[in-house]
Coordinates of C-alpha atoms in Angstrom, one line a residue:
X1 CA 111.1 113.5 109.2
X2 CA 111.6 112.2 112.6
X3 CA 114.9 110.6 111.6
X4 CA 116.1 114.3 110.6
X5 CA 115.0 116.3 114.2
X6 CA 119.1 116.0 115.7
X7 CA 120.3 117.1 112.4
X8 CA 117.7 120.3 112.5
X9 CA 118.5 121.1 116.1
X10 CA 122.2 120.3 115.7
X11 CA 121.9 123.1 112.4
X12 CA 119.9 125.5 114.2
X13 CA 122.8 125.6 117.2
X14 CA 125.5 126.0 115.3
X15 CA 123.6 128.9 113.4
X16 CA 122.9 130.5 116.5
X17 CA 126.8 130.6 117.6
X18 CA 127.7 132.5 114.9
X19 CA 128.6 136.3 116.3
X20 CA 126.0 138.3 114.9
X21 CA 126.7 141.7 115.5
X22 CA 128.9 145.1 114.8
X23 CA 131.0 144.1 112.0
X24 CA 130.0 140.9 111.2
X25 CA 126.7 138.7 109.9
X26 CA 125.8 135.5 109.1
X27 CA 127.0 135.2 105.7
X28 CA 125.8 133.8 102.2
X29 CA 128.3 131.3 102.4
X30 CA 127.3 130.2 106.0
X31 CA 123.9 129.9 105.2
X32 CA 124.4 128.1 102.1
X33 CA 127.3 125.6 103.9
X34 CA 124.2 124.5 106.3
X35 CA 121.5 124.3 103.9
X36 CA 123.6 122.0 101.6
X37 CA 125.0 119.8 104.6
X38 CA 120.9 119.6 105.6
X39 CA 119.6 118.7 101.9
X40 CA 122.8 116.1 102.1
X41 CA 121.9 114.3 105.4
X42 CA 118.2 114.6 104.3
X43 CA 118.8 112.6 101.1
X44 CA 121.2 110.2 102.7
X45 CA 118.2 109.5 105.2
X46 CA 115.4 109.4 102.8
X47 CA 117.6 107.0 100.6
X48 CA 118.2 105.0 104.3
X49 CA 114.4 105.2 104.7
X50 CA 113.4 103.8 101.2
X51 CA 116.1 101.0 100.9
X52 CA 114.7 99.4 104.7
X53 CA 111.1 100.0 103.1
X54 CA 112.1 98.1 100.0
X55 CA 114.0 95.5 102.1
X56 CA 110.7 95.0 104.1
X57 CA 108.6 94.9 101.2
X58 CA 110.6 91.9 99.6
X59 CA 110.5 90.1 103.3
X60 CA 106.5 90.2 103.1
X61 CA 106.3 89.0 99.7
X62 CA 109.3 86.3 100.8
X63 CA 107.0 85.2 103.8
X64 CA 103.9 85.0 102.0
X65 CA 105.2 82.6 99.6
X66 CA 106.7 80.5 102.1
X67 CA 103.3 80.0 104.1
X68 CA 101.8 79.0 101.0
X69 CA 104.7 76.2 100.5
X70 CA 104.6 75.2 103.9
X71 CA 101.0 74.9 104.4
X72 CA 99.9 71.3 105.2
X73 CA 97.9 69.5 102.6
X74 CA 98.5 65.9 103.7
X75 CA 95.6 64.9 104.0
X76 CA 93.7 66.1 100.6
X77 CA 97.1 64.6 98.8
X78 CA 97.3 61.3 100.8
X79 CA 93.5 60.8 99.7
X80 CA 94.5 61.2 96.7
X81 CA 97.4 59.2 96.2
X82 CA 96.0 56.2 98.3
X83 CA 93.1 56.4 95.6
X84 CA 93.5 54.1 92.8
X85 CA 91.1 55.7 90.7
X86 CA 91.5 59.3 91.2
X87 CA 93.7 61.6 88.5
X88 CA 94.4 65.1 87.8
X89 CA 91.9 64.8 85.0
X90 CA 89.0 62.8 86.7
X91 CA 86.8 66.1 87.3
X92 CA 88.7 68.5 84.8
X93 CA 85.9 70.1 82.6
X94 CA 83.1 68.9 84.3
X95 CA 79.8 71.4 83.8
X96 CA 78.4 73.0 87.2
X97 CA 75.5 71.1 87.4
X98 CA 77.7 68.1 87.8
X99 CA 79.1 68.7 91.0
X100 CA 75.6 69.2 92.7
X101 CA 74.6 67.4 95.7
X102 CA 77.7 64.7 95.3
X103 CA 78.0 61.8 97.7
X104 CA 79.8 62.7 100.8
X105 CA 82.1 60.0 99.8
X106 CA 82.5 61.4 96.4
X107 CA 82.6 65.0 97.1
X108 CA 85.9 64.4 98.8
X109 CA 87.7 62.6 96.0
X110 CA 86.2 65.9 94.3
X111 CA 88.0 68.1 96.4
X112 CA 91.2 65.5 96.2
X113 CA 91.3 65.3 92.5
X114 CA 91.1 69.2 91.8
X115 CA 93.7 70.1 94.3
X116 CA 95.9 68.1 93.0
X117 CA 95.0 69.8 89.4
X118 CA 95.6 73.2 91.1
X119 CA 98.5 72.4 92.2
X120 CA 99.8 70.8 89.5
X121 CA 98.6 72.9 86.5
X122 CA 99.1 76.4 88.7
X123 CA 102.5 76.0 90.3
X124 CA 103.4 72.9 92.8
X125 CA 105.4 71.2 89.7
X126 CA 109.4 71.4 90.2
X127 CA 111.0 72.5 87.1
X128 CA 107.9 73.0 85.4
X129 CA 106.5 75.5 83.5
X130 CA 103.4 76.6 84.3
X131 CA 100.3 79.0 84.5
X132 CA 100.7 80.1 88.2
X133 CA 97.3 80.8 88.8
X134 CA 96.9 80.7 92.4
X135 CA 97.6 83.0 95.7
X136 CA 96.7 80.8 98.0
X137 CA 95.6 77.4 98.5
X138 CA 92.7 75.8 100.8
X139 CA 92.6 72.3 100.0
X140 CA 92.8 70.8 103.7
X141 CA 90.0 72.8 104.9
X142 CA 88.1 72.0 102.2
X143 CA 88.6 68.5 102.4
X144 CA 88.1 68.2 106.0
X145 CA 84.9 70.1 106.2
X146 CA 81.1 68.2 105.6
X147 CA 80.5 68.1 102.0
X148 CA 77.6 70.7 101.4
X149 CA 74.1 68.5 101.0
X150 CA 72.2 71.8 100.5
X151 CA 72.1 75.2 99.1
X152 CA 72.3 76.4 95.7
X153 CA 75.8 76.0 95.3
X154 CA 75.7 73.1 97.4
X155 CA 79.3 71.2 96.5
X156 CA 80.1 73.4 93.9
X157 CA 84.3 73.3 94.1
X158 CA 85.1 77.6 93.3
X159 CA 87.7 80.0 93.7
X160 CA 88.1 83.3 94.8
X161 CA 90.4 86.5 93.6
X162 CA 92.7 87.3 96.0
X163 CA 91.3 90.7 96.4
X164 CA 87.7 89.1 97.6
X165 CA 87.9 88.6 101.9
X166 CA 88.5 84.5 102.3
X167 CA 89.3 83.6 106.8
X168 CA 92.7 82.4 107.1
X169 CA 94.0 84.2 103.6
X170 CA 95.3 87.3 102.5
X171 CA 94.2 90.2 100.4
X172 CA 97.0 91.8 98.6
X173 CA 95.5 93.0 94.9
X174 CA 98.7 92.5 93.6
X175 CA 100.5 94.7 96.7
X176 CA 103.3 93.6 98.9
X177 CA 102.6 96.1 101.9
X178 CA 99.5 93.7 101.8
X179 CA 101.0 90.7 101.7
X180 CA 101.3 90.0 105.2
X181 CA 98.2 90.7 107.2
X182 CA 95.8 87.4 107.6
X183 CA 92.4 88.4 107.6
X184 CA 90.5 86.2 110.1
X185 CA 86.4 86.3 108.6
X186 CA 84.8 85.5 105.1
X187 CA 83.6 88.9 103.3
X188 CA 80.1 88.7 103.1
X189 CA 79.6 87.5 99.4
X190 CA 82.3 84.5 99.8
X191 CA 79.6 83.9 103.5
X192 CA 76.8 84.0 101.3
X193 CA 78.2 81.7 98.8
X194 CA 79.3 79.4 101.4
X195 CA 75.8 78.9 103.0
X196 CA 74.9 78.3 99.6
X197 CA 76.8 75.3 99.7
X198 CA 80.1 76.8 97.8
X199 CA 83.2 74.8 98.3
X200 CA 86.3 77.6 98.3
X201 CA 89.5 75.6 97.4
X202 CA 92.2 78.5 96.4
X203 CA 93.0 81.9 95.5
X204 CA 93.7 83.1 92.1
X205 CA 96.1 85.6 90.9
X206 CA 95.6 89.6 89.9
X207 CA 97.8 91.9 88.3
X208 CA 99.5 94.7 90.9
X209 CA 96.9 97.3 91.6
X210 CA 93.9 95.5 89.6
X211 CA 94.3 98.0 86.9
X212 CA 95.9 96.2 83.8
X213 CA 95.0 93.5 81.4
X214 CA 97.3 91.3 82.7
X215 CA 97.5 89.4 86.0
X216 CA 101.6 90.3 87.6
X217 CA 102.7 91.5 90.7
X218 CA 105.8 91.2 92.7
X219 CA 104.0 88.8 95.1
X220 CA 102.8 86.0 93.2
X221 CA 104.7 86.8 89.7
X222 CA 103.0 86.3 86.1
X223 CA 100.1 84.5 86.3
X224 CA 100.0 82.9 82.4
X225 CA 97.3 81.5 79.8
X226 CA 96.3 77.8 80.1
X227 CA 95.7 77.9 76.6
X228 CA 99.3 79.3 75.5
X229 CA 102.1 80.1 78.6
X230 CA 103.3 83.0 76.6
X231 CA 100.2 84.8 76.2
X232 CA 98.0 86.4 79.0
X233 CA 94.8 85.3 80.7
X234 CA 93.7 88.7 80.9
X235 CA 93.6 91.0 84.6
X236 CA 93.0 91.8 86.8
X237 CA 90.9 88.3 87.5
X238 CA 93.3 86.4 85.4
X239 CA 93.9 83.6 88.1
X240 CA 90.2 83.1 88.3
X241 CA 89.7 82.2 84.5
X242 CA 92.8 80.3 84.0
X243 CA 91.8 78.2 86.8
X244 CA 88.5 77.7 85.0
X245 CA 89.6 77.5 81.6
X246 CA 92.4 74.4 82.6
X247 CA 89.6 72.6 83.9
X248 CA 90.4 73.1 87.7
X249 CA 87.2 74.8 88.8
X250 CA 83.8 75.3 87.5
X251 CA 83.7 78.3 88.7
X252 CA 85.6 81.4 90.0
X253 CA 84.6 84.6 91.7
X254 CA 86.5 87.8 90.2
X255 CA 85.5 91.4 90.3
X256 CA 85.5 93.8 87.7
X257 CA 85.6 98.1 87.2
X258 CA 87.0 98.4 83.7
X259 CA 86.5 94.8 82.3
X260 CA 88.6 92.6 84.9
X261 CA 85.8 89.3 83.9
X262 CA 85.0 90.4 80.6
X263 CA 88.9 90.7 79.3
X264 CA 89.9 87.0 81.3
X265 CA 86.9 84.8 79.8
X266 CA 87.5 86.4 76.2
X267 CA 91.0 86.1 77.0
X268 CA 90.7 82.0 77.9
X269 CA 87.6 81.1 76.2
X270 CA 85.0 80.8 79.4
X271 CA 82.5 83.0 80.7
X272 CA 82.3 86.1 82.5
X273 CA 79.9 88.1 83.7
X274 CA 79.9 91.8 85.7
X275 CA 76.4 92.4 87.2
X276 CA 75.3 96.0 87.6
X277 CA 77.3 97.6 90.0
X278 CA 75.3 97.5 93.5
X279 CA 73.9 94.3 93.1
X280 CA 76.7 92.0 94.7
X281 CA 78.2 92.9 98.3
X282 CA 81.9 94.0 98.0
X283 CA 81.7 94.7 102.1
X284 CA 85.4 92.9 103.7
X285 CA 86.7 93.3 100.1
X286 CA 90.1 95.2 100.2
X287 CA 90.4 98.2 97.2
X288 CA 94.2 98.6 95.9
X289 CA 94.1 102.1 97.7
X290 CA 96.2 103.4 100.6
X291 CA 93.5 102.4 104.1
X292 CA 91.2 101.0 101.4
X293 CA 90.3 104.4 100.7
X294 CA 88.7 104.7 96.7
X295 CA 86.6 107.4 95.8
X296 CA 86.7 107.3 92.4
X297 CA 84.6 103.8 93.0
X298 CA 81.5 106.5 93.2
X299 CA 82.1 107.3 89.9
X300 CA 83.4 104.2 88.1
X301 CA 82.3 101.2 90.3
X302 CA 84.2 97.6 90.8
X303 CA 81.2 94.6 91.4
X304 CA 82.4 91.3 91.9
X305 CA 81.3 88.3 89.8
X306 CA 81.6 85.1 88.3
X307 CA 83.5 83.5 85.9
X308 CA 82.5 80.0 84.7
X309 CA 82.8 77.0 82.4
X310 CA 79.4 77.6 81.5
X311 CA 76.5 80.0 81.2
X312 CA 74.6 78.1 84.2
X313 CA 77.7 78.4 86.6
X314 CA 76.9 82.3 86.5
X315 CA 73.5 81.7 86.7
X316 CA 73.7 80.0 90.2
X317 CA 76.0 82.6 91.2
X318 CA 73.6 85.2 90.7
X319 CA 70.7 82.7 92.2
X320 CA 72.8 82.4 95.2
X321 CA 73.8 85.9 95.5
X322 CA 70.4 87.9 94.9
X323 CA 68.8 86.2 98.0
X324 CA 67.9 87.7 101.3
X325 CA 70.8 86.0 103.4
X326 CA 73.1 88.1 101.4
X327 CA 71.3 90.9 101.6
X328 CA 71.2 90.9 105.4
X329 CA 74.6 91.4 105.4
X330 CA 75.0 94.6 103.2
X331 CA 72.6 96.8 103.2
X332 CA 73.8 99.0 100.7
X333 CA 73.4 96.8 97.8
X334 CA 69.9 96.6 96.0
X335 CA 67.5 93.9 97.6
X336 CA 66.1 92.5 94.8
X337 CA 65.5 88.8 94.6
X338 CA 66.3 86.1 92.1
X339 CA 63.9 86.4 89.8
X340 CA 63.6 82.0 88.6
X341 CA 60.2 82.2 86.5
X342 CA 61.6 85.3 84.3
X343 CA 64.8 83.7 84.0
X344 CA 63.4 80.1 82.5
X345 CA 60.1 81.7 80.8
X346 CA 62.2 81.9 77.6
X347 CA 61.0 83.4 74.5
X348 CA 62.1 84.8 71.6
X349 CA 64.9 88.2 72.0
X350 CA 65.2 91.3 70.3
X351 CA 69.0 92.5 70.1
X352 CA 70.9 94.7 68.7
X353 CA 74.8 94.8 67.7
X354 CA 77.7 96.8 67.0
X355 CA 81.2 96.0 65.4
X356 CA 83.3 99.0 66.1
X357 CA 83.1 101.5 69.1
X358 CA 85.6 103.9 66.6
X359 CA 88.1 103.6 68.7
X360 CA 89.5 100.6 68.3
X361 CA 88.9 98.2 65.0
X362 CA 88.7 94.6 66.5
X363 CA 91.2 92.6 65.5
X364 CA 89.7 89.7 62.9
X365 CA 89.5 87.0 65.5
X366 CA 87.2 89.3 67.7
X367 CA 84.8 90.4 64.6
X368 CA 84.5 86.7 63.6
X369 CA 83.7 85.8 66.8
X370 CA 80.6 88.6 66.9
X371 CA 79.2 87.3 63.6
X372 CA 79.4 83.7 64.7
X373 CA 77.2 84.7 67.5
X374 CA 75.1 86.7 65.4
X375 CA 74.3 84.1 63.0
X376 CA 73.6 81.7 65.4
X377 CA 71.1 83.9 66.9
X378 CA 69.4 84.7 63.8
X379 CA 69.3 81.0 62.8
X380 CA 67.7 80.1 66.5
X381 CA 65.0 82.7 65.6
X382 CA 66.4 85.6 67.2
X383 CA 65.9 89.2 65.6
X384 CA 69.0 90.9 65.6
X385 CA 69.6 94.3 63.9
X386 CA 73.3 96.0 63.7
X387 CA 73.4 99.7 64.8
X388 CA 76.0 102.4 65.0
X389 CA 78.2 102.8 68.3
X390 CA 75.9 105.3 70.0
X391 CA 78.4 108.1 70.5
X392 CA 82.5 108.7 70.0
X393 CA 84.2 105.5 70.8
X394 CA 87.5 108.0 71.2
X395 CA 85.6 110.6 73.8
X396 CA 84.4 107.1 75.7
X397 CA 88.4 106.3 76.5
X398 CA 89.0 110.5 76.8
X399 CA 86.5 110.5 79.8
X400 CA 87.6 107.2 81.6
X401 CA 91.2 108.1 81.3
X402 CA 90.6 111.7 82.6
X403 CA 88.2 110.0 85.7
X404 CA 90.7 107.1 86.5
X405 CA 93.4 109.6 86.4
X406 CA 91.7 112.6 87.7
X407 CA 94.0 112.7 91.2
X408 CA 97.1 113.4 88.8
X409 CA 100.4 111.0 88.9
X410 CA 99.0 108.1 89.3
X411 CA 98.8 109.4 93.4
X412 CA 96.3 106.6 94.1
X413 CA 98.8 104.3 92.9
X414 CA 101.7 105.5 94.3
X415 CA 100.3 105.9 97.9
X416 CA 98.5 102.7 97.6
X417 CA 101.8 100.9 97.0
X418 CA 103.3 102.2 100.4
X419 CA 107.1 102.5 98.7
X420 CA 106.4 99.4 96.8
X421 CA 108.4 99.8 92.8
X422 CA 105.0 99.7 90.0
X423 CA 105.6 96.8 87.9
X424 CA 107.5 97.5 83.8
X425 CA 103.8 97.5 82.8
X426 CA 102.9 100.4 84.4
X427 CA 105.8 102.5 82.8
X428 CA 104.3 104.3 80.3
X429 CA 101.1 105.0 81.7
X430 CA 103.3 106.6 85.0
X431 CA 105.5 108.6 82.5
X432 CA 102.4 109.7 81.1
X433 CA 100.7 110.7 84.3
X434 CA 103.8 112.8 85.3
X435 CA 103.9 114.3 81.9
X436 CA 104.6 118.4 82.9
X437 CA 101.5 120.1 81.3
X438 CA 103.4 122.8 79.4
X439 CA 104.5 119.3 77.0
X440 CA 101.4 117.8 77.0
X441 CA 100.2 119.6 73.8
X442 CA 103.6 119.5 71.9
X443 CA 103.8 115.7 73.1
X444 CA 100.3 114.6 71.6
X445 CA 101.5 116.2 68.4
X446 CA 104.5 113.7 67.7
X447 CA 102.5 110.5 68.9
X448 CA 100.3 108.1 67.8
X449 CA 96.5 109.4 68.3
X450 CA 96.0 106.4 70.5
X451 CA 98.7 107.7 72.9
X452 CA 98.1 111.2 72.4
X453 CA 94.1 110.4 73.9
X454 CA 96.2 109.0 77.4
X455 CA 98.5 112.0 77.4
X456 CA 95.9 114.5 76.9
X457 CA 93.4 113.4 79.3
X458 CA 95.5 113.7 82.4
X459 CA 97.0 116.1 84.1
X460 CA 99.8 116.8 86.6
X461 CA 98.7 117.6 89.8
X462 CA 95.4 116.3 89.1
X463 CA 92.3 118.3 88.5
X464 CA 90.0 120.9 90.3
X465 CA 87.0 119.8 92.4
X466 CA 84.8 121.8 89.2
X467 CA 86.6 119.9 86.7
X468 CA 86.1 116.4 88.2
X469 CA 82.7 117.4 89.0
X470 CA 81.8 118.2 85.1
X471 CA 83.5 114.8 84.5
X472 CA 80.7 113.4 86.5
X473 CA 78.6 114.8 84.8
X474 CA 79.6 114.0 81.3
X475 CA 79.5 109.9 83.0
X476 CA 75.9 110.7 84.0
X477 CA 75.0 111.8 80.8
X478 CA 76.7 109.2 79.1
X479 CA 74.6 106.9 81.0
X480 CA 71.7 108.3 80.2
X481 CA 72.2 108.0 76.3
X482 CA 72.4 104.6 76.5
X483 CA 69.7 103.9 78.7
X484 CA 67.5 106.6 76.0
X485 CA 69.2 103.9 73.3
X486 CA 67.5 100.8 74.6
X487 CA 64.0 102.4 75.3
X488 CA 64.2 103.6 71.6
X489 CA 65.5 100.2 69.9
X490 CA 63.2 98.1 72.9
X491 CA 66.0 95.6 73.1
X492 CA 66.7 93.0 75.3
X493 CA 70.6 93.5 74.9
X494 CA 73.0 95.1 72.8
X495 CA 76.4 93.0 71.5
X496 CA 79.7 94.0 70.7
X497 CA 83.5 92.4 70.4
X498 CA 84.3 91.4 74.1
X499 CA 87.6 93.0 73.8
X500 CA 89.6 94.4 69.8
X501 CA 92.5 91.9 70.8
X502 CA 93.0 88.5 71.2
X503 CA 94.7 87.3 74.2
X504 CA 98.0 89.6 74.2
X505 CA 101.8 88.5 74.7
X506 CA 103.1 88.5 78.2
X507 CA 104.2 92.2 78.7
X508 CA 103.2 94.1 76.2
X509 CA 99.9 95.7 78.0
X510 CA 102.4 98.6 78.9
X511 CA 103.0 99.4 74.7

């Protein structure tokens, strides 16, 4: 509005010169001539305004890719190519445990070897197709740093989603007002992981605001799956499991809210898991908000966590995360300690296991893959018992859309993206969000159910403090029946399909 202060005061002058008086007044037509010329000049300046934002916008993402292809990595690739018996595929698929306590001497070729994978399976190949996994890349200062002799982690080559705080990188979640402020300290989980001996050697990709299954922004681009480049690895920690999944790291650190692990392992065939939500440190991690402000995290909570070739990756994570150091540094996560002997006591579990939430059939891929696991738990002496879905799969997704959306017109989003254009995936759920109310009813009428759930569970200029506050309540209770579930079945877990899809075509998470 600053821009339009001359025109006001140039308006409000000419106003006052007209003779107002015996005979004569300001007329209809006077008054209208000004107000049109100031909703004219307004527009032309707000169009002005937006156009330099959008012109900015595309210089940040423009100069964040060019520090990334100008970054120095001599040294990392010169010890690789002066090796003779180093390749792309020396440490590709090697379990966790492997990379413990290495030689000096051979944790550098380690570091060597998989940032030349990186680069060469993410994005650093001219004229070749790839996955383009990575934000970021951290090879040199992994290389040049002492190899870890100690620490649960203690060599273990990782990455880290872009959204997590790495010193020297960026934290953009996907947003280009983002892209260009270097943050100069380690959050306080990658610290932790770190003094456990972590070795951070990139950044992978996430999908513009961290709220789709798919990992695309107009930063980085389309991050794609290792396993087929026209299919996605999942979001918003899509970069993290292709990197695993193509053999590049063991291990990645992503973060999750709505199933950003759980949807990438499924999605490239590794494994994910979200701890409890207060359990890991999320303190120097940026949220996809305007200032980093989410308040809807209260309510529907993001945790970071791993994502690894095998079930013992996320085991050290967790090892190397639950201990005091890390608690020290945040103490608003829960202080309780790796627990070792219950974890290796073993013993026979008691599960429990549903196909369908009601919602959603799983496609036949997913369903196959739960009665594989079933059997083989049966067969390794498990007791496993199918139940129902313990409540409406369809009021499940009625109450998370209505929470996620509960600001109205996707506001969070909007402001969050400081005059940044959402992404083609984001279309319908946006035309959906600024849906007028008076056509929400008649609109769920002529749509697919599916649709008509999304359409009906927002609302245009978002809803009253009472009505998000009985939403809270409805997620409390919801919690509650499925803690009262497990006491009354005395399970040690409940299964399900990981996701109803396989790993879906590039694009099409906005259908």
């Amino acid at each position: 509005m600053s821009s339009l202060h001359p025109v006001l005061s140039l308006l409000r002058q000419e106003v006052l010169k007209l003779p107002i008086g015996e005979g004569f007044s300001v007329t209809g037509l006077n008054l209208a001539s000004a107000l049109l010329s100031l909703l004219a000049t307004r527009f032309i300046l707000n169009l002005g305004d937006k156009r330099r934002r959008a012109a900015y916008l595309r210089m940040c993402c423009s100069e964040a890719r060019l520090r990334r292809s100008e970054k120095d990595h001599h040294a990392v690739f010169k010890h690789f190519s002066s090796s003779q018996h180093l390749t792309v595929d020396t440490f590709a698929y090697y379990p966790v445990s492997y990379f413990l306590g290495l030689p000096a001497k051979k944790g550098k070729d380690v570091v060597a070897a998989l940032a030349q994978r990186i680069a060469a399976v993410s994005w650093r190949v001219e004229g070749k197709e790839t996955c383009n996994a990575v934000t970021e890349e951290l090879y040199n200062e992994a290389f040049e740093a002492p190899t870890p002799t100690k620490g649960v982690l203690r060599g273990v080559p990782i990455t880290v989603k872009d959204c997590i705080g790495v010193a020297g990188c960026v934290q953009t979640g996907g947003l280009a007002c983002r892209a260009n402020k270097v943050y100069d300290d380690d959050c306080a989980l990658v610290a932790t992981l770190r003094e456990a001996g972590a070795v951070v050697l990139a950044r992978g990709n996430v999908g513009q605001c961290m709220m789709l299954p798919e990992s695309k922004n107009n930063v980085w681009g389309e991050t794609k799956n290792p396993w087929n480049l026209g299919r996605s690895p999942g979001g918003s920690s899509g970069g993290e499991a292709a990197l695993v999944s193509s053999g590049c790291v063991p291990l990645g650190i992503g973060s999750d809210v709505g199933g950003s692990i759980r949807i990438p392992a499924a999605f490239c065939g590794v494994y994910g898991f979200k701890p409890t939500p207060g359990r890991v440190s999320k303190k120097g991690c940026m949220a996809p908000r305007f200032k980093d402000r989410n308040g809807m995290g209260l309510v529907i909570p993001a945790t970071p966590g791993p994502i690894s070739r095998d079930v013992d990756g996320c085991k050290l994570f967790c090892e190397a995360v639950w201990s005091k150091g890390h608690f020290d540094k945040d103490t608003t996560i829960v202080p309780k300690l790796w627990d070792g002997e219950e974890y290796e006591k073993g013993g026979k579990l008691k599960l429990a296991y549903f196909k369908t939430d009601g919602w959603f059939e799983p496609c036949s891929a997913s369903a196959r893959a739960l009665d594989e696991t079933v059997s083989a738990l049966k067969k390794a002496g498990h007791t496993v018992e199918e139940i129902s879905f313990p409540g409406n799969g369809w009021d499940t997704y009625a109450l998370y859309v209505a929470v996620a959306a509960s600001e109205g017109n996707m506001r969070n989003f909007s402001e969050g993206l400081e005059g940044e254009t959402l992404i083609d995936e984001y279309k319908a759920l946006y035309a959906a969000a600024n849906l007028p109310n008076f056509l929400r009813p008649i609109v769920t009428r002529v749509i697919d159910k599916r649709r008509a759930a999304l359409v009906g569970g927002g609302r245009s200029g978002g809803l009253t403090a009472y009505e998000l506050q009985q939403l809270m309540a409805d997620v409390v209770a919801m919690r509650s029946k499925w803690s009262e579930l497990y006491d009354k079945l005395g399970v040690d877990a409940i299964l399900h399909p990981a996701l109803p899809l396989p790993a879906m075509k590039l694009g099409i998470s906005g259908d």
